Coordinates of C-alpha atoms in Angstrom, one line a residue:
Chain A
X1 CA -15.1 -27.5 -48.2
X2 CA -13.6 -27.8 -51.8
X3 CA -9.8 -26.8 -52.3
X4 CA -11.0 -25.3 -55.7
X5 CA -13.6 -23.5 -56.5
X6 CA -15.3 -21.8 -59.4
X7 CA -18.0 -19.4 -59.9
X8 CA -20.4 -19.6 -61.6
X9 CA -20.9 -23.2 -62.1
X10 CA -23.2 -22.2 -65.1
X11 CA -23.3 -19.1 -67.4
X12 CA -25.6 -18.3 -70.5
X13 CA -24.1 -15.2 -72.1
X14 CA -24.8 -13.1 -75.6
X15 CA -22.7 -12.9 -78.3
X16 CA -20.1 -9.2 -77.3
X17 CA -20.7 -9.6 -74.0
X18 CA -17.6 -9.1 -71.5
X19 CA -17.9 -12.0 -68.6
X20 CA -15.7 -12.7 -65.6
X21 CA -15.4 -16.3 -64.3
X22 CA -13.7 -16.6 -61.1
X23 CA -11.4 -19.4 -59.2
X24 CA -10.5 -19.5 -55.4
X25 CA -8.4 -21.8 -53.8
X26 CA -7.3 -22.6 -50.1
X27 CA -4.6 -25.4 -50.6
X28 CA -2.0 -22.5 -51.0
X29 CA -0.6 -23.3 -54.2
X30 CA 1.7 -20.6 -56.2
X31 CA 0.8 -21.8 -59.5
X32 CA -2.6 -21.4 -60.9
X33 CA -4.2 -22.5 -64.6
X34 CA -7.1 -21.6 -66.9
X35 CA -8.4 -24.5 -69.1
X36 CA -11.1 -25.2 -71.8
X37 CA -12.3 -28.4 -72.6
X38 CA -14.6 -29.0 -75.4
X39 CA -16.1 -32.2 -77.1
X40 CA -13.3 -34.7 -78.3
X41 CA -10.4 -32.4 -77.5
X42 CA -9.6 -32.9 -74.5
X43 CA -8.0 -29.8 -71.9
X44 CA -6.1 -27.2 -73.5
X45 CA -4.3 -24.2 -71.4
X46 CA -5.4 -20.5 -71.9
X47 CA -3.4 -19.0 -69.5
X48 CA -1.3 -19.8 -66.4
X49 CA 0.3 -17.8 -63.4
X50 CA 3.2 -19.1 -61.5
X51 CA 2.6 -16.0 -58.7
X52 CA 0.9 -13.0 -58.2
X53 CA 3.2 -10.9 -60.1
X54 CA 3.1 -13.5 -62.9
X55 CA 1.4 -14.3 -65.9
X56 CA 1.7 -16.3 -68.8
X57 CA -0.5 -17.2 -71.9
X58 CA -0.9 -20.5 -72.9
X59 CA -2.0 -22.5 -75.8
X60 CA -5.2 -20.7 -77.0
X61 CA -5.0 -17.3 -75.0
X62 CA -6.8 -15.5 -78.0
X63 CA -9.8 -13.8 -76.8
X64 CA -9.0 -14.4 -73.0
X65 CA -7.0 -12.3 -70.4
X66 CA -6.9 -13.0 -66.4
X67 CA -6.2 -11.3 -63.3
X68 CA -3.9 -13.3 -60.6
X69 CA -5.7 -10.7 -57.8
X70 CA -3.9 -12.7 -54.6
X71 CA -2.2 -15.7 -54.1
X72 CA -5.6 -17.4 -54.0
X73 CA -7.3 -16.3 -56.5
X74 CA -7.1 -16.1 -60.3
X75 CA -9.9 -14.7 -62.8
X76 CA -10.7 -15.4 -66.2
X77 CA -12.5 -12.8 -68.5
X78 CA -14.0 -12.9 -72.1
X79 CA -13.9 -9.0 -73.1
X80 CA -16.7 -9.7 -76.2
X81 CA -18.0 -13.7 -75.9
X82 CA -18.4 -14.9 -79.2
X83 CA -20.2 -18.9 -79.7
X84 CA -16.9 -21.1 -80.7
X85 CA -16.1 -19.8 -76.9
X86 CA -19.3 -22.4 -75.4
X87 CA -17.1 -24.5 -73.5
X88 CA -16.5 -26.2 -70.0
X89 CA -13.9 -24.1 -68.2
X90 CA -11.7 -25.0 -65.7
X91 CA -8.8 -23.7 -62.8
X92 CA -6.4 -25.7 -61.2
X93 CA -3.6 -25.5 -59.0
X94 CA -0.2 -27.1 -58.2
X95 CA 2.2 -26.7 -56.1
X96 CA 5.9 -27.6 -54.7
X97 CA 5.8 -31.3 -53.1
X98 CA 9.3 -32.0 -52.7
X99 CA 8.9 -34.5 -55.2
X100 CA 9.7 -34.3 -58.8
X101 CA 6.5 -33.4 -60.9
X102 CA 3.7 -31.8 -59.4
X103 CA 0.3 -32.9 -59.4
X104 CA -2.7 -30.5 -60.3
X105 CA -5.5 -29.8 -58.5
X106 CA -9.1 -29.1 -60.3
X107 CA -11.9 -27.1 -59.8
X108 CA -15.6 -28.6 -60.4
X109 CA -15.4 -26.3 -63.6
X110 CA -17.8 -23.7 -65.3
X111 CA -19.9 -24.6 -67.9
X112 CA -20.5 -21.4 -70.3
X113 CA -22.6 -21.1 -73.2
X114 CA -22.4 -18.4 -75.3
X115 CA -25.9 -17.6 -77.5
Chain B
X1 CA -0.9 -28.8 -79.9
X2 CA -1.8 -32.2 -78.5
X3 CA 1.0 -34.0 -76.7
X4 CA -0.5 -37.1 -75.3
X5 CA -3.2 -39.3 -77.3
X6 CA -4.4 -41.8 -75.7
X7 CA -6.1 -45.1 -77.2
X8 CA -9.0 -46.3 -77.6
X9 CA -10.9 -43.5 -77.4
X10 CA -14.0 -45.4 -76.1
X11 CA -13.6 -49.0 -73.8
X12 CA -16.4 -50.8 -73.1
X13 CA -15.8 -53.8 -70.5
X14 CA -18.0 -55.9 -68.0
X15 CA -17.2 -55.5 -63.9
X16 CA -14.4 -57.4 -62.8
X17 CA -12.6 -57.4 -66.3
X18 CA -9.4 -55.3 -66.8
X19 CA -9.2 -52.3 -68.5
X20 CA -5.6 -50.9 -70.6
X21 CA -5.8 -47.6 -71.9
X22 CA -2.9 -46.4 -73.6
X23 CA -1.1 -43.1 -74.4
X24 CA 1.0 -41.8 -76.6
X25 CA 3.6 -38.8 -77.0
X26 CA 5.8 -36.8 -79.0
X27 CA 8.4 -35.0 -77.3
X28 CA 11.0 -35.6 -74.2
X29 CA 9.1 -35.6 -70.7
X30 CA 9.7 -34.8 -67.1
X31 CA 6.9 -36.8 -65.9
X32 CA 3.6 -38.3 -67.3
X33 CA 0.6 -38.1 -65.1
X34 CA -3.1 -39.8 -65.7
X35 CA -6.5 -38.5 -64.2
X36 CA -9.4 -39.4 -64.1
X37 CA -12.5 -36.9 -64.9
X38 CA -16.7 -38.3 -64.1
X39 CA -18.8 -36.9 -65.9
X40 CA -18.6 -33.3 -66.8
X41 CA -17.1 -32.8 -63.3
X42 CA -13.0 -31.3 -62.6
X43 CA -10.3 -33.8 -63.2
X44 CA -8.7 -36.0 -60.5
X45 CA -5.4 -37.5 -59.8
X46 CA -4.6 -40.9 -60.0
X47 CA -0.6 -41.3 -60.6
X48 CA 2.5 -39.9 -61.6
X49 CA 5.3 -41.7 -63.2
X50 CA 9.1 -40.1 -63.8
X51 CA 10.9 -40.8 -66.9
X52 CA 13.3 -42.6 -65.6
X53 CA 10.7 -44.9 -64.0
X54 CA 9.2 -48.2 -65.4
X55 CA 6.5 -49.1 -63.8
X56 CA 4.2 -47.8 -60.7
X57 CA 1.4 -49.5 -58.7
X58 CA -1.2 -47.6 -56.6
X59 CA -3.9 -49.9 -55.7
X60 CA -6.2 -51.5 -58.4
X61 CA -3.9 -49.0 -60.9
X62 CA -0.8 -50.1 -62.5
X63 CA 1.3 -47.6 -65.0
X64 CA 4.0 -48.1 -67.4
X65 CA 6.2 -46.0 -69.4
X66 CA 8.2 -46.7 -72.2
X67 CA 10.3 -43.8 -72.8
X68 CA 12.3 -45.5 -75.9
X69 CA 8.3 -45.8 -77.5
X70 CA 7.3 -42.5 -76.0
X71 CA 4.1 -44.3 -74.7
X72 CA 2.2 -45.3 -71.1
X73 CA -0.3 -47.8 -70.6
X74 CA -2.8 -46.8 -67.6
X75 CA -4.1 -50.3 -66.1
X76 CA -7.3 -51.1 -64.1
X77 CA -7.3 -54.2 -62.4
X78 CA -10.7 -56.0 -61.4
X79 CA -13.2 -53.2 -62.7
X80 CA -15.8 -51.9 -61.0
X81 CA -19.0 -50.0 -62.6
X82 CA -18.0 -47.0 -60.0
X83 CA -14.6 -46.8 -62.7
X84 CA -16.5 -45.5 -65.3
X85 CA -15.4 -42.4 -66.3
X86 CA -12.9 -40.6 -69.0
X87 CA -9.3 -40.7 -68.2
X88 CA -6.5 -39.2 -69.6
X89 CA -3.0 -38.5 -69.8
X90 CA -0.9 -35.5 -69.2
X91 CA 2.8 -34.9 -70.0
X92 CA 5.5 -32.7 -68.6
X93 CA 7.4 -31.5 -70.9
X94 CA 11.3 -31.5 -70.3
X95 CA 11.3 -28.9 -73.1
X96 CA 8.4 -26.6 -72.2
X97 CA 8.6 -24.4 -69.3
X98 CA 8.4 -26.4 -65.9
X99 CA 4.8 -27.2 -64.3
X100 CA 3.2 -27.2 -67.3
X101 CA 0.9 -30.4 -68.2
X102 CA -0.2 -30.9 -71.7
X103 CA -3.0 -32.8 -71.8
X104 CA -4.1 -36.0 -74.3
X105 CA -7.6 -36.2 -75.3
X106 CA -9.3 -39.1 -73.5
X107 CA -10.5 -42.5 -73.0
X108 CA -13.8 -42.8 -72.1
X109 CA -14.0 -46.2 -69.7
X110 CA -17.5 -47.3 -69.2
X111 CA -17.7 -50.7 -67.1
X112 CA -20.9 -52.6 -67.2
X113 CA -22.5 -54.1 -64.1

């Protein structure tokens, strides 16, 4: 089974419509992320927790809020979609290794249009 | 912002050449990582340099880092067509808060059987 995991995978959505997209993991990580990636730009953070009790916005949190529910799982919702949101969505993880740096760990991603 | 470009943004090479992909970036760093995304799928790890490392080797990869230039090189030695793929780099930013990774926007690698 997949460390990460995202659902849905796929998402058609209207324009003002409020959608959830949802990450699990079972590596047991503290940190969490929420990334887009579009065409050409490569990843760019929306918003990151480092534990349950916190939450941080990253570079393009506009339009985005989350939910760190448990240690495992971290939630990404669009309160009113609008199109320049149509982008492939991803949550990662990271945690301690004893090493300096830490790695992150990717979901497969959720692809979301928005019409 | 963008820390991290990376150049070329396209590489087109037959199997069994070497592939260089190359990344640039702005500000101090912790670390500078590079991973490796197939198409439309979640990104994957391939190798983490410090700053006050040179060089590192893990397999067919081999990674510089010139902190003077503020630039890495990614290496592929002995391509195969299963390498195709986008890769890209990702800094950790001594300045920014810690665990963070800002992300540069990708070389597409496609190797040609």
């Amino acid at each position: 089974d997949a460390d990460v995991t995202q659902t849905p995978r796929n998402r058609i959505t209207k324009t003002g419509k409020r959608i959830m997209l949802e990450c699990s993991q079972t590596k047991g990580h503290d940190r969490m992320y929420w990334y887009r990636q579009d065409p050409g730009l490569g990843l760019r953070l929306i918003y990151y927790s480092f534990d349950v009790k916190d939450i941080n916005k990253g570079e393009i949190s506009d339009g985005y809020s989350v939910s760190r529910q448990a240690q495992a799982k971290f939630s990404l919702s669009l309160e009113s979609a609008i199109p320049n949101q149509t982008a492939l969505y991803f949550c990662a993880t990271s945690g301690p290794t004893g090493a300096v740096g830490e790695t992150q760990y990717f979901g497969p991603g959720t692809r979301l249009l928005v019409l | 912002s963008q820390q991290g470009e990376e150049d070329p943004q396209a590489l087109s090479i037959q199997e069994g050449e070497n592939a260089t992909m190359n990344c640039s970036y702005k500000t101090s760093i912790n670390n500078l990582q590079w991973y490796r995304q197939n198409s439309g799928r979640g990104l994957v790890h391939l190798i983490l340099i410090r700053s006050n490392e040179r060089e590192k080797h893990s397999g067919r990869l081999r990674v510089t880092l010139d902190t003077s230039k503020k630039s890495s090189s990614l290496l592929i030695t002995a391509s195969r067509a299963a390498d195709t793929a986008s890769y890209f780099c990702a800094t950790e930013d001594s300045g920014a808060g810690s665990y963070q990774l800002t992300f540069g926007k990708g070389t597409k690698l496609s190797v040609i059987p």
